[in-house]
Coordinates of C-alpha atoms in Angstrom, one line a residue:
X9 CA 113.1 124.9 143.1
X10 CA 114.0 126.8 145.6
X11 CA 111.3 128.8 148.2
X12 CA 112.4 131.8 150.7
X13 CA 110.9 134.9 152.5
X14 CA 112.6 138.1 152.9
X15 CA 114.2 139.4 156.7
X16 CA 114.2 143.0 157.3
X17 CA 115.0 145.0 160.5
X18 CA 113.6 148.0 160.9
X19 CA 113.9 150.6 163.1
X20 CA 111.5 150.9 166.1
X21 CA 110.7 147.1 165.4
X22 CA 111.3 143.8 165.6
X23 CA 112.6 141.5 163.0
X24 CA 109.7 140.2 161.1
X25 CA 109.3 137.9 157.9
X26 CA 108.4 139.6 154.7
X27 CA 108.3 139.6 151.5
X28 CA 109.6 142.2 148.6
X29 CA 106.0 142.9 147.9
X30 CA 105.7 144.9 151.2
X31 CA 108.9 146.8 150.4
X32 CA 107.8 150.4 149.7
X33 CA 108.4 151.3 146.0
X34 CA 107.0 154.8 145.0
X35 CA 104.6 154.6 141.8
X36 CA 106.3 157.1 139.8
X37 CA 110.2 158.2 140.1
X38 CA 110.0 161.4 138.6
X39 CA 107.5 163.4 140.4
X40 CA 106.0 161.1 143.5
X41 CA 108.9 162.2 145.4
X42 CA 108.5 166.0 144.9
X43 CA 110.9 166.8 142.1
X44 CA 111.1 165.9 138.5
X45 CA 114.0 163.4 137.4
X46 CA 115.5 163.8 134.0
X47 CA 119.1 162.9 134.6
X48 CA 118.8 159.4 133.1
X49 CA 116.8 156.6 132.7
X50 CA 118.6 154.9 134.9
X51 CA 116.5 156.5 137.5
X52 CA 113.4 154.2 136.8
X53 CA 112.0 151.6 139.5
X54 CA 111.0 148.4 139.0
X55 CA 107.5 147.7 138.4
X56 CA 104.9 146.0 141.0
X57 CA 104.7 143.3 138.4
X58 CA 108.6 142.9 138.7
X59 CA 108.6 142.8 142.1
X60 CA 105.6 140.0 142.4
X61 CA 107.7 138.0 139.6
X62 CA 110.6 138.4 142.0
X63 CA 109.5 137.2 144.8
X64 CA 107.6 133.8 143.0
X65 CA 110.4 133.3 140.6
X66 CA 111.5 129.7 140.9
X67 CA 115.8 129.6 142.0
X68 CA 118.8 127.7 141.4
X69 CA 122.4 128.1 141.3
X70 CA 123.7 130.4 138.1
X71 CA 126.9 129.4 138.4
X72 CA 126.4 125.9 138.1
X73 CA 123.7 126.8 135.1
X74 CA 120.8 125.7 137.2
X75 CA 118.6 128.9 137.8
X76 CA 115.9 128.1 135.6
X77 CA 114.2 132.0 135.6
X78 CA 117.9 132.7 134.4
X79 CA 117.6 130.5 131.6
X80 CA 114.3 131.5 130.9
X81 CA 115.6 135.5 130.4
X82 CA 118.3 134.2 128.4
X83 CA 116.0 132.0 126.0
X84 CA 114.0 134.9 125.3
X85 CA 116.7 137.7 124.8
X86 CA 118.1 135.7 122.7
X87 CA 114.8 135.2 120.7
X88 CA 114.0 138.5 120.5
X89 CA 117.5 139.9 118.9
X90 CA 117.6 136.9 116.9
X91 CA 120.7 135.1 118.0
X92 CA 121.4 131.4 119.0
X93 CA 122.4 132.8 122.9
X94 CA 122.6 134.9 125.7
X95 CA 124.2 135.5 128.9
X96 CA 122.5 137.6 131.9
X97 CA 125.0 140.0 133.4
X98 CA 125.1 142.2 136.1
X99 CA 125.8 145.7 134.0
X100 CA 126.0 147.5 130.5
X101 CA 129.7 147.9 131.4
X102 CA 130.5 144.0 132.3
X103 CA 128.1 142.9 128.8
X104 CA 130.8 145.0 126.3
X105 CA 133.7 144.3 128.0
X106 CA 133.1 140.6 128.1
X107 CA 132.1 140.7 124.7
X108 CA 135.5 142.6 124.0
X109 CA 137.1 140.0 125.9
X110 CA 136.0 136.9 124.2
X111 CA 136.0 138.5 121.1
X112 CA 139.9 140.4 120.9
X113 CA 143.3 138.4 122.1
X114 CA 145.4 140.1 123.9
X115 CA 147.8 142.9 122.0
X116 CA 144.7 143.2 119.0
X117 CA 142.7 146.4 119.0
X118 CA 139.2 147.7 118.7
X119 CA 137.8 150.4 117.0
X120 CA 135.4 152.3 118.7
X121 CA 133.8 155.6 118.8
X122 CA 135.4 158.3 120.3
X123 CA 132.5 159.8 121.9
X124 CA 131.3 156.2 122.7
X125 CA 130.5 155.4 126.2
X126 CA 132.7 152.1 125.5
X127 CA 135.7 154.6 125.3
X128 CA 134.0 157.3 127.7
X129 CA 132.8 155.8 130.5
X130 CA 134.0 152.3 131.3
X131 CA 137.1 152.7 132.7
X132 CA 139.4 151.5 130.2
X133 CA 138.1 148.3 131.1
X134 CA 139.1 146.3 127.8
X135 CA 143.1 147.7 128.2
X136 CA 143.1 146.9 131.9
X137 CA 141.7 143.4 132.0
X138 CA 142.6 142.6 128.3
X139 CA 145.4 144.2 127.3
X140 CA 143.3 145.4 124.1
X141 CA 143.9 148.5 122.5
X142 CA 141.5 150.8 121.5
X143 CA 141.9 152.9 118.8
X144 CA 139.2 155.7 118.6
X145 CA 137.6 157.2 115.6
X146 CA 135.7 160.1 115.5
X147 CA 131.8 160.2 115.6
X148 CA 130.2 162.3 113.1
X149 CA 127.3 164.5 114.5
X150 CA 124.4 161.7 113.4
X151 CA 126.4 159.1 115.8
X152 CA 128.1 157.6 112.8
X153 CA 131.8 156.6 111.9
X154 CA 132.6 157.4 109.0
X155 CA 133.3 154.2 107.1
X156 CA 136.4 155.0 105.4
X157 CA 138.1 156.1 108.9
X158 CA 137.2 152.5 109.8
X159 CA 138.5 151.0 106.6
X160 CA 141.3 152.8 107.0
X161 CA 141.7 151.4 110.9
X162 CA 141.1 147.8 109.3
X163 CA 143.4 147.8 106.8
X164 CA 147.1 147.0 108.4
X165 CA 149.4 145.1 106.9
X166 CA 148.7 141.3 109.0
X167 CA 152.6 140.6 108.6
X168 CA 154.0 143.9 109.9
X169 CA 154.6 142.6 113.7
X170 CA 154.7 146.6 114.2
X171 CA 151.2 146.9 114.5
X172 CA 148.2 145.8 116.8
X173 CA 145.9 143.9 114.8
X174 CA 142.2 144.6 114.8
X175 CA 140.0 141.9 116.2
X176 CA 136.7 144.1 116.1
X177 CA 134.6 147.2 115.6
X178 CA 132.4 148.2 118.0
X179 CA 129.1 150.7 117.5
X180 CA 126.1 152.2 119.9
X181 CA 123.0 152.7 119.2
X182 CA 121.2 155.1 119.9
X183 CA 124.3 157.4 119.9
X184 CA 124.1 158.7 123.7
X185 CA 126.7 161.4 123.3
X186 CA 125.5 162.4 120.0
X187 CA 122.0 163.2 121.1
X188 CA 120.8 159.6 121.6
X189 CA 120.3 159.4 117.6
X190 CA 119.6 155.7 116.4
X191 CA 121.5 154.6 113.4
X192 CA 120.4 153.6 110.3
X193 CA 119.9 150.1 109.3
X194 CA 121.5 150.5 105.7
X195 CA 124.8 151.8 107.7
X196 CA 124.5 149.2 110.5
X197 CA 124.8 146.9 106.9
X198 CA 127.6 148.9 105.2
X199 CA 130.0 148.5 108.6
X200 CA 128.7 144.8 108.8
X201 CA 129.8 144.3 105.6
X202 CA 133.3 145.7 106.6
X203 CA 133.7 143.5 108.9
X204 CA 133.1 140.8 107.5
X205 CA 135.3 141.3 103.9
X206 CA 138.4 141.7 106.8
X207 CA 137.5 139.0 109.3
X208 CA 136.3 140.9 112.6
X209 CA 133.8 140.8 114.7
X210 CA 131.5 143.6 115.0
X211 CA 130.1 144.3 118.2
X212 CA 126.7 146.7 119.2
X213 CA 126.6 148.6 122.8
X214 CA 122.6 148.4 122.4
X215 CA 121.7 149.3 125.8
X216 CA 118.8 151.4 124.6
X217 CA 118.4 149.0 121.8
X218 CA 114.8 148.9 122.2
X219 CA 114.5 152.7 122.2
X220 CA 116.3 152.7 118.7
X221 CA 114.0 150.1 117.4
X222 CA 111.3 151.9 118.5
X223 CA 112.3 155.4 116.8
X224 CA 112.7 153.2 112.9
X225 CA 110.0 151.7 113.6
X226 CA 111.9 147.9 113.4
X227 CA 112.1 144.6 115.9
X228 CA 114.6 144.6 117.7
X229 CA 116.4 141.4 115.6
X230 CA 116.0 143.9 112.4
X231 CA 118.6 145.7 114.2
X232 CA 120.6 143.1 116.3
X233 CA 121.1 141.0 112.8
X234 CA 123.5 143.1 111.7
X235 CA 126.3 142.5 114.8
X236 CA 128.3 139.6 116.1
X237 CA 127.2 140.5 119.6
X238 CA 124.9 143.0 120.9
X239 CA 124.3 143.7 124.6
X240 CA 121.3 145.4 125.9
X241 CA 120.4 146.6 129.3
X242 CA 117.4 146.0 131.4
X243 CA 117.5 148.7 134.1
X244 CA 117.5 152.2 131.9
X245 CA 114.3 152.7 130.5
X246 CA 112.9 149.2 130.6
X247 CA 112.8 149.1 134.8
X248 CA 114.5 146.5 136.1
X249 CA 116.4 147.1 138.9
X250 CA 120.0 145.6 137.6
X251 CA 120.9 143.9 134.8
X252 CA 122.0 143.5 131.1
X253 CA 122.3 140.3 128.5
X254 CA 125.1 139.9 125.9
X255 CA 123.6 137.9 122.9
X256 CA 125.5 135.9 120.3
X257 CA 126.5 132.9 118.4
X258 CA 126.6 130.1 121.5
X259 CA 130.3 129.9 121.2
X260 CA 131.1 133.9 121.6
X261 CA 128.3 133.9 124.8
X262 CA 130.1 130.7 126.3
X263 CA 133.4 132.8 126.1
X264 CA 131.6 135.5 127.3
X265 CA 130.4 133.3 130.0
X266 CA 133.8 132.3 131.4
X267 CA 135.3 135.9 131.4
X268 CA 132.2 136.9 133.2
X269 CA 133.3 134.8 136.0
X270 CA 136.9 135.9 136.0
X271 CA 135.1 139.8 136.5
X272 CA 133.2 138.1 139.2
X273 CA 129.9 138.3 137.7
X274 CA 128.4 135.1 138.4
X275 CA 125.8 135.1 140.5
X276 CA 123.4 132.2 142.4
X277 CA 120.3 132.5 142.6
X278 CA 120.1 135.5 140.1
X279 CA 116.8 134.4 139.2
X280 CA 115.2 137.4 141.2
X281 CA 117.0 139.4 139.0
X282 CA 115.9 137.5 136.1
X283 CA 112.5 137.5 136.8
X284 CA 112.6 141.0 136.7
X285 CA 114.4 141.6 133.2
X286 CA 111.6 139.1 131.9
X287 CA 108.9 141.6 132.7
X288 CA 110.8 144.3 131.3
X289 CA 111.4 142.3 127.9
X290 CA 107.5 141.2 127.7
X291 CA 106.0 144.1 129.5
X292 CA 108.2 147.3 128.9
X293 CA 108.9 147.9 125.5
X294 CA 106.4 148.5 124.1
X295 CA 105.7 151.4 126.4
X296 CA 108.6 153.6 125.3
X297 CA 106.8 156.0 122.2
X298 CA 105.6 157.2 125.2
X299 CA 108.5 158.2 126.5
X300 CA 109.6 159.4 123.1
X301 CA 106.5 161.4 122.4
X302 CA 107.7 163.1 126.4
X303 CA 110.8 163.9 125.0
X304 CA 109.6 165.8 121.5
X305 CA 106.7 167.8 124.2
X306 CA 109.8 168.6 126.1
X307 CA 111.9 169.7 123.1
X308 CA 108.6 172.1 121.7
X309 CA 108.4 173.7 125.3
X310 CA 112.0 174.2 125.6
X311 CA 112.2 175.7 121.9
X312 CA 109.5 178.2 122.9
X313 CA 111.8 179.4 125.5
X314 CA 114.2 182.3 125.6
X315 CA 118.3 181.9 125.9
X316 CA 117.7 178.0 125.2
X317 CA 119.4 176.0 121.5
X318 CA 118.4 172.7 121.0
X319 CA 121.3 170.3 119.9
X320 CA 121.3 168.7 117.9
X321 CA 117.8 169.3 117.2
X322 CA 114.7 167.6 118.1
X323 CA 114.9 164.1 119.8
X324 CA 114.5 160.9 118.2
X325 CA 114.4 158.9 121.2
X326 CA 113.8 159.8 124.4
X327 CA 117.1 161.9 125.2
X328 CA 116.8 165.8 124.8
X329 CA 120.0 167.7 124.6
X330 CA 120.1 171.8 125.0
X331 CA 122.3 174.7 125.6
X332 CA 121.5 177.8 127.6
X333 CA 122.6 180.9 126.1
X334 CA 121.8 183.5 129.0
X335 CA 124.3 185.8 130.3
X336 CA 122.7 185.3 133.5
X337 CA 124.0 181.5 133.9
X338 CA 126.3 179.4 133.2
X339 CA 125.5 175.8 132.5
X340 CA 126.2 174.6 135.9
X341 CA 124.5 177.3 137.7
X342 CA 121.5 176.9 135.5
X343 CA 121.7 173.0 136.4
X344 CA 121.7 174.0 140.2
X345 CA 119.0 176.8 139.8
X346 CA 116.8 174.1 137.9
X347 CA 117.4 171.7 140.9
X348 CA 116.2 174.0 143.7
X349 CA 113.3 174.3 141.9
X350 CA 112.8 170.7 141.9
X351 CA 114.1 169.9 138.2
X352 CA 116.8 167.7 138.0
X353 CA 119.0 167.6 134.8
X354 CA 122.2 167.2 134.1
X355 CA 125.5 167.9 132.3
X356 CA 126.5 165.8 129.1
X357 CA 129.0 167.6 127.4
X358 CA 130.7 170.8 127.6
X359 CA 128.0 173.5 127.6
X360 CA 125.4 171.0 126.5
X361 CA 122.2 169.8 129.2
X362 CA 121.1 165.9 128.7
X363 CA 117.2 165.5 129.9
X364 CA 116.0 162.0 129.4
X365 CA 112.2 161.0 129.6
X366 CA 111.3 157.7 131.3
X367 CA 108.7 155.7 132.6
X368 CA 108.6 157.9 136.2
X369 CA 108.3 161.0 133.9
X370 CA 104.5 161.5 132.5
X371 CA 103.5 164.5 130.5
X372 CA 102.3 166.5 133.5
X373 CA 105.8 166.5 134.8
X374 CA 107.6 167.7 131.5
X375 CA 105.5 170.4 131.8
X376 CA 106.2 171.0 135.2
X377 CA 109.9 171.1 134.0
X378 CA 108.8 173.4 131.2
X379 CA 107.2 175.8 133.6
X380 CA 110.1 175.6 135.8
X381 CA 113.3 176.2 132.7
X382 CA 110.9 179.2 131.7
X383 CA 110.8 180.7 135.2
X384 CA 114.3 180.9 135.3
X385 CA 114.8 182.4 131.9
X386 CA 112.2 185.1 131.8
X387 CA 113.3 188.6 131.9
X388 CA 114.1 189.9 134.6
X389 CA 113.4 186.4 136.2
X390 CA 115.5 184.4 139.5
X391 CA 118.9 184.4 137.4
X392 CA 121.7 185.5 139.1
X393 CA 125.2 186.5 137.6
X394 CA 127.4 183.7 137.8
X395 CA 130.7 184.0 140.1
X396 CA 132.9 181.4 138.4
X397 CA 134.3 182.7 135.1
X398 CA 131.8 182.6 132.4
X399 CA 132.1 179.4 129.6
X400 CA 133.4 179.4 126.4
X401 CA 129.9 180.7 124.0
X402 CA 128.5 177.6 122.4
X403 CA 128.1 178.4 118.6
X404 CA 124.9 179.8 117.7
X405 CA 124.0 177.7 114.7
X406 CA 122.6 174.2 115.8
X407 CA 124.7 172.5 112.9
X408 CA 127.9 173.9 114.0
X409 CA 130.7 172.4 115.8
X410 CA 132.2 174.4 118.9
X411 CA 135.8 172.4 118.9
X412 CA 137.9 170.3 117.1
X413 CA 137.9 169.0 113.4
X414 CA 134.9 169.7 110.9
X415 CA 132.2 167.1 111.1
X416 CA 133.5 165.8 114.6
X417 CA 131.6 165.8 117.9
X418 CA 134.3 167.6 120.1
X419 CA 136.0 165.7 122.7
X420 CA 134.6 166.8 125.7
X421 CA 134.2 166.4 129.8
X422 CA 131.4 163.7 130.9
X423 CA 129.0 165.7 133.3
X424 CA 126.4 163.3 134.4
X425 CA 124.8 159.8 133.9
X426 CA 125.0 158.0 131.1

């Protein structure tokens, strides 16, 4: 076991010893500061708990398997998805990819959601460092692929040296670009059972897995049981500062494991990191129907407001998605309007505003942001005519689709966070 204090050099002083405990860490990150922040959950702060468990957390080398704090996170990860393993990484991002990587060879595809943040918003990471194709399928507006597009995706001819041959299917949940909607146990079942009739591995981006278990009212493992893998993250609405775990049979984490390293994600004495995802694992979850019950007061208020279209519709977790349908503003100028006013939200989608509730956003400050959206859009109110050229209109029925095919979520520009 290992023992340490903490240097810092500040200015005006001298270099003293101290520990993380005197670091200051405001109590709440969405409205201490002065402003209210609903750009992501990824905003949250780790917890004075966290930080104590930090600090006493006993050490040891990662690398060499010997941080026993690590170990400790890993145990109970894996308990509480219900699989025989886990690995402690240092993102969402690295937990797919090296469960792509262990899971695809090289020249095989997976299928993935084209709205996805695998596809979106990791760089291409599986094609660059695996030579793995993906081959996108289109999410339906509940976050869904449809099953026969993935049949259909599974279902090359194995002796045909044409074609890349699948080697998994990969699905989030909640659905963060299709309002943050969980999905459904039965079809979580029905594309397990795909799978498994055509010999690949199914993999689930569950970095707000605990939010979707939450919103069906399920443990966590109801929903893990289903996947070959399934990563969650620790530093979105759960607070920890860094970190995600990739859980799985103990072969596919032990793969996982060695292509961490190649990414140059192993880390020593990762036990203060650890320490920290334990508290959010035994201390956080169970806090987030707050968070959800912030989100649906947000969605009333903003539905009671003028020029404003929920969409999809009424949360399920704690992500609220609108349009703004004011000739007075575009979607970025409304954004920026909102921020002076100390509101800070952000773009997720063409024409489409993501707010997410969190742990350092309490009721009082969605109503601050309430007050603040209806300031802006009251007659005669601070608007301002917009200078660049106005947006294409977003369609005025909440059920309709502004681009592409019928029943797809339209490809569209990232704008913010995930």
């Amino acid at each position: 076991m290992t023992t340490r204090t903490t240097n810092r050099t500040t200015t005006g002083t001298t270099t003293g010893t101290t520990t993380l405990m005197d670091l200051h860490v405001p109590a709440a990150a969405g409205g201490a500061a002065g402003h209210v922040e609903l750009r992501s959950d990824t905003f949250t702060l780790p917890t004075e708990p966290m930080l104590a468990a930090a600090v006493a957390a006993p050490l040891g080398d990662d690398v060499y398997g010997e941080d026993p704090t690590v170990a400790r996170l890993e145990e109970l990860a894996a308990a509480l998805l219900g699989k025989d393993a886990a690995c402690l990484v240092p993102s969402g991002t690295m937990a797919n990819l090296t469960a792509l990587l262990a899971q695809c060879p090289r020249g095989s595809k997976a299928i993935v959601g084209r709205e996805s943040d695998i596809y979106v918003y990791e760089a291409g990471g599986a094609s660059m460092c695996g030579g793995i194709v993906y081959e996108p399928l289109p999410n339906l507006p509940d976050g869904t692929i449809g099953l026969a597009g993935i049949e259909e995706a599974l279902a090359v001819d194995r002796t045909d040296p044409q074609f890349a041959l699948p080697a998994l299917v990969s699905l989030e949940t909640p659905q963060n670009r299709c309002g943050g909607l969980p999905l459904s146990l039965g079809y979580l079942a029905e594309v397990a059972a795909l799978t498994r009739r055509y010999g690949v591995a199914l993999h689930l981006d569950g970095a707000r897995l605990f939010n979707a278990a939450t919103a069906l009212g399920v443990a966590p493992a109801e929903i893990a049981r289903h996947a070959d893998t399934v990563q969650i993250c620790l530093s979105k609405g759960l607070c920890a500062p860094i970190g995600s775990v990739l859980a799985g049979d103990r072969a596919t984490i032990a793969a996982a494991r060695r292509m961490r390293k190649l990414l140059g994600g192993g880390m020593r004495q990762a036990g203060v990191i650890a320490a920290c995802g334990i508290v959010a694992l035994t201390e956080m979850t169970g806090r987030l129907a707050e968070d959800h019950e912030n989100a649906a007061r947000l969605a009333r208020g903003l539905a009671g407001l003028p020029g404003v279209r929920l969409d999809p519709g009424p949360p399920l977790t704690n992500m609220v998605f609108f349009r703004i349908q004011d000739e007075r503003y575009t979607t970025r100028s409304f954004i920026e309007a909102a921020g002076r006013l100390g509101v800070r939200v952000e773009e997720l989608g063409h024409g489409r505003i993501r707010a997410v509730t969190h742990a350092g956003v309490p009721a009082e400050a969605v109503d601050r942001a309430v007050e603040v959206f209806g300031e802006l859009l009251k007659p005669g109110g601070p608007g301002k005519l917009p200078l660049d050229t106005p947006e294409e209109t977003a369609p005025d029925t909440p059920g309709e689709i502004s681009a592409g095919t019928a029943g797809e979520i339209p490809a569209v520009t990232p704008g913010g966070s995930r």
